[in-house]
PDB file of N, CA and C in Angstrom:
ATOM      1  N   MET A   1       0.206 -17.124   9.208  1.00  0.00           N
ATOM      2  CA  MET A   1       0.319 -16.198   8.022  1.00  0.00           C
ATOM      3  C   MET A   1       1.860 -16.286   7.795  1.00  0.00           C
ATOM      4  N   ASN A   2       2.123 -16.770   6.741  1.00  0.00           N
ATOM      5  CA  ASN A   2       3.887 -16.775   6.421  1.00  0.00           C
ATOM      6  C   ASN A   2       4.016 -15.623   5.491  1.00  0.00           C
ATOM      7  N   THR A   3       5.364 -15.383   5.141  1.00  0.00           N
ATOM      8  CA  THR A   3       5.813 -14.270   4.649  1.00  0.00           C
ATOM      9  C   THR A   3       5.405 -13.970   3.125  1.00  0.00           C
ATOM     10  N   ILE A   4       5.331 -15.149   2.610  1.00  0.00           N
ATOM     11  CA  ILE A   4       4.706 -15.104   1.176  1.00  0.00           C
ATOM     12  C   ILE A   4       3.203 -14.722   1.019  1.00  0.00           C
ATOM     13  N   SER A   5       2.645 -15.270   1.782  1.00  0.00           N
ATOM     14  CA  SER A   5       0.991 -15.065   1.694  1.00  0.00           C
ATOM     15  C   SER A   5       0.625 -13.637   2.280  1.00  0.00           C
ATOM     16  N   PHE A   6       1.600 -13.215   3.060  1.00  0.00           N
ATOM     17  CA  PHE A   6       1.375 -11.550   3.496  1.00  0.00           C
ATOM     18  C   PHE A   6       1.583 -10.692   2.500  1.00  0.00           C
ATOM     19  N   ILE A   7       2.958 -10.953   1.887  1.00  0.00           N
ATOM     20  CA  ILE A   7       3.176 -10.253   0.649  1.00  0.00           C
ATOM     21  C   ILE A   7       2.274 -10.134  -0.414  1.00  0.00           C
ATOM     22  N   GLN A   8       1.712 -11.329  -0.698  1.00  0.00           N
ATOM     23  CA  GLN A   8       0.450 -11.338  -1.669  1.00  0.00           C
ATOM     24  C   GLN A   8      -0.850 -10.594  -1.306  1.00  0.00           C
ATOM     25  N   TYR A   9      -0.977 -10.734   0.102  1.00  0.00           N
ATOM     26  CA  TYR A   9      -2.125  -9.936   0.578  1.00  0.00           C
ATOM     27  C   TYR A   9      -1.750  -8.618   0.526  1.00  0.00           C
ATOM     28  N   LEU A  10      -0.711  -7.794   0.761  1.00  0.00           N
ATOM     29  CA  LEU A  10      -0.324  -6.486   0.572  1.00  0.00           C
ATOM     30  C   LEU A  10      -0.432  -6.061  -0.840  1.00  0.00           C
ATOM     31  N   ILE A  11      -0.031  -6.799  -1.777  1.00  0.00           N
ATOM     32  CA  ILE A  11      -0.158  -6.594  -3.027  1.00  0.00           C
ATOM     33  C   ILE A  11      -1.387  -6.414  -3.403  1.00  0.00           C
ATOM     34  N   GLU A  12      -2.508  -7.384  -3.099  1.00  0.00           N
ATOM     35  CA  GLU A  12      -3.739  -7.344  -3.530  1.00  0.00           C
ATOM     36  C   GLU A  12      -4.332  -6.330  -2.998  1.00  0.00           C
ATOM     37  N   ARG A  13      -4.114  -5.607  -1.803  1.00  0.00           N
ATOM     38  CA  ARG A  13      -4.788  -4.575  -1.151  1.00  0.00           C
ATOM     39  C   ARG A  13      -4.182  -3.279  -1.972  1.00  0.00           C
ATOM     40  N   PHE A  14      -2.977  -3.328  -2.385  1.00  0.00           N
ATOM     41  CA  PHE A  14      -2.534  -1.944  -3.001  1.00  0.00           C
ATOM     42  C   PHE A  14      -3.256  -1.964  -4.342  1.00  0.00           C
ATOM     43  N   ARG A  15      -3.538  -3.040  -4.787  1.00  0.00           N
ATOM     44  CA  ARG A  15      -4.070  -2.802  -6.311  1.00  0.00           C
ATOM     45  C   ARG A  15      -5.692  -2.543  -6.162  1.00  0.00           C
ATOM     46  N   ILE A  16      -6.320  -3.014  -5.086  1.00  0.00           N
ATOM     47  CA  ILE A  16      -7.689  -2.613  -4.788  1.00  0.00           C
ATOM     48  C   ILE A  16      -7.824  -1.193  -4.434  1.00  0.00           C
ATOM     49  N   GLU A  17      -6.897  -0.800  -3.533  1.00  0.00           N
ATOM     50  CA  GLU A  17      -7.014   0.599  -3.120  1.00  0.00           C
ATOM     51  C   GLU A  17      -6.621   1.636  -4.091  1.00  0.00           C
ATOM     52  N   GLN A  18      -5.564   1.097  -5.160  1.00  0.00           N
ATOM     53  CA  GLN A  18      -5.274   2.019  -6.167  1.00  0.00           C
ATOM     54  C   GLN A  18      -6.383   2.294  -7.347  1.00  0.00           C
ATOM     55  N   LYS A  19      -6.971   1.083  -7.609  1.00  0.00           N
ATOM     56  CA  LYS A  19      -8.244   1.204  -8.430  1.00  0.00           C
ATOM     57  C   LYS A  19      -9.421   2.280  -8.008  1.00  0.00           C
ATOM     58  N   LYS A  20      -9.623   2.131  -6.654  1.00  0.00           N
ATOM     59  CA  LYS A  20     -10.590   2.704  -6.192  1.00  0.00           C
ATOM     60  C   LYS A  20     -10.224   4.153  -5.466  1.00  0.00           C
ATOM     61  N   ARG A  21      -8.997   4.439  -5.676  1.00  0.00           N
ATOM     62  CA  ARG A  21      -8.235   5.815  -5.346  1.00  0.00           C
ATOM     63  C   ARG A  21      -8.641   6.084  -3.868  1.00  0.00           C
ATOM     64  N   ASP A  22      -8.386   5.036  -3.092  1.00  0.00           N
ATOM     65  CA  ASP A  22      -8.750   4.915  -1.691  1.00  0.00           C
ATOM     66  C   ASP A  22      -7.474   5.361  -1.127  1.00  0.00           C
ATOM     67  N   ARG A  23      -7.322   6.527  -0.330  1.00  0.00           N
ATOM     68  CA  ARG A  23      -6.262   6.971   0.415  1.00  0.00           C
ATOM     69  C   ARG A  23      -6.186   6.775   1.879  1.00  0.00           C
ATOM     70  N   SER A  24      -7.069   5.823   2.512  1.00  0.00           N
ATOM     71  CA  SER A  24      -6.975   5.664   3.888  1.00  0.00           C
ATOM     72  C   SER A  24      -6.430   4.593   4.288  1.00  0.00           C
ATOM     73  N   GLY A  25      -5.981   3.442   3.439  1.00  0.00           N
ATOM     74  CA  GLY A  25      -5.376   2.155   3.825  1.00  0.00           C
ATOM     75  C   GLY A  25      -3.901   2.076   3.498  1.00  0.00           C
ATOM     76  N   ILE A  26      -3.542   0.860   3.246  1.00  0.00           N
ATOM     77  CA  ILE A  26      -2.137   0.818   3.065  1.00  0.00           C
ATOM     78  C   ILE A  26      -1.399   1.449   1.803  1.00  0.00           C
ATOM     79  N   TYR A  27      -2.261   1.605   0.909  1.00  0.00           N
ATOM     80  CA  TYR A  27      -1.670   2.463  -0.341  1.00  0.00           C
ATOM     81  C   TYR A  27      -1.503   3.877  -0.009  1.00  0.00           C
ATOM     82  N   GLY A  28      -2.581   4.691   0.700  1.00  0.00           N
ATOM     83  CA  GLY A  28      -2.322   6.037   1.015  1.00  0.00           C
ATOM     84  C   GLY A  28      -1.219   6.125   1.910  1.00  0.00           C
ATOM     85  N   PHE A  29      -1.054   5.190   3.026  1.00  0.00           N
ATOM     86  CA  PHE A  29       0.003   5.230   4.042  1.00  0.00           C
ATOM     87  C   PHE A  29       1.343   5.083   3.379  1.00  0.00           C
ATOM     88  N   THR A  30       1.668   4.312   2.533  1.00  0.00           N
ATOM     89  CA  THR A  30       2.804   4.143   1.714  1.00  0.00           C
ATOM     90  C   THR A  30       2.923   5.344   0.909  1.00  0.00           C
ATOM     91  N   GLN A  31       1.956   5.857   0.157  1.00  0.00           N
ATOM     92  CA  GLN A  31       2.354   7.055  -0.782  1.00  0.00           C
ATOM     93  C   GLN A  31       2.870   8.237   0.347  1.00  0.00           C
ATOM     94  N   ARG A  32       2.395   8.598   1.413  1.00  0.00           N
ATOM     95  CA  ARG A  32       2.655   9.444   2.288  1.00  0.00           C
ATOM     96  C   ARG A  32       3.917   9.310   2.925  1.00  0.00           C
ATOM     97  N   LEU A  33       4.343   8.192   3.399  1.00  0.00           N
ATOM     98  CA  LEU A  33       5.556   7.860   3.753  1.00  0.00           C
ATOM     99  C   LEU A  33       6.780   7.930   2.678  1.00  0.00           C
ATOM    100  N   MET A  34       6.436   7.494   1.476  1.00  0.00           N
ATOM    101  CA  MET A  34       7.418   7.588   0.538  1.00  0.00           C
ATOM    102  C   MET A  34       7.697   9.206   0.244  1.00  0.00           C
ATOM    103  N   ALA A  35       6.603   9.998  -0.051  1.00  0.00           N
ATOM    104  CA  ALA A  35       6.660  11.282  -0.237  1.00  0.00           C
ATOM    105  C   ALA A  35       7.436  12.206   0.932  1.00  0.00           C
ATOM    106  N   TYR A  36       7.235  11.701   2.192  1.00  0.00           N
ATOM    107  CA  TYR A  36       7.737  12.415   3.341  1.00  0.00           C
ATOM    108  C   TYR A  36       9.326  12.034   3.117  1.00  0.00           C
ATOM    109  N   ASN A  37       9.767  10.762   2.750  1.00  0.00           N
ATOM    110  CA  ASN A  37      11.050  10.678   2.747  1.00  0.00           C
ATOM    111  C   ASN A  37      11.761  11.295   1.476  1.00  0.00           C
ATOM    112  N   SER A  38      11.030  11.238   0.449  1.00  0.00           N
ATOM    113  CA  SER A  38      11.701  11.898  -0.743  1.00  0.00           C
ATOM    114  C   SER A  38      11.994  13.295  -0.459  1.00  0.00           C
ATOM    115  N   ASN A  39      11.205  14.167   0.342  1.00  0.00           N
ATOM    116  CA  ASN A  39      11.500  15.486   0.388  1.00  0.00           C
ATOM    117  C   ASN A  39      12.431  15.770   1.638  1.00  0.00           C
ATOM    118  N   LYS A  40      13.106  14.951   2.299  1.00  0.00           N
ATOM    119  CA  LYS A  40      13.980  15.267   3.484  1.00  0.00           C
ATOM    120  C   LYS A  40      15.056  15.914   2.769  1.00  0.00           C
TER     121      LYS A  40
END
């Protein structure tokens, strides 16, 4: 899997998880990571 296809896969997963309000996957992990870093 090359870099471009991996990025496309991640973007697609973000969209699917965001639509379903799923907080257990990549989308939820990224939200928690960004919230943690923004409150330092």
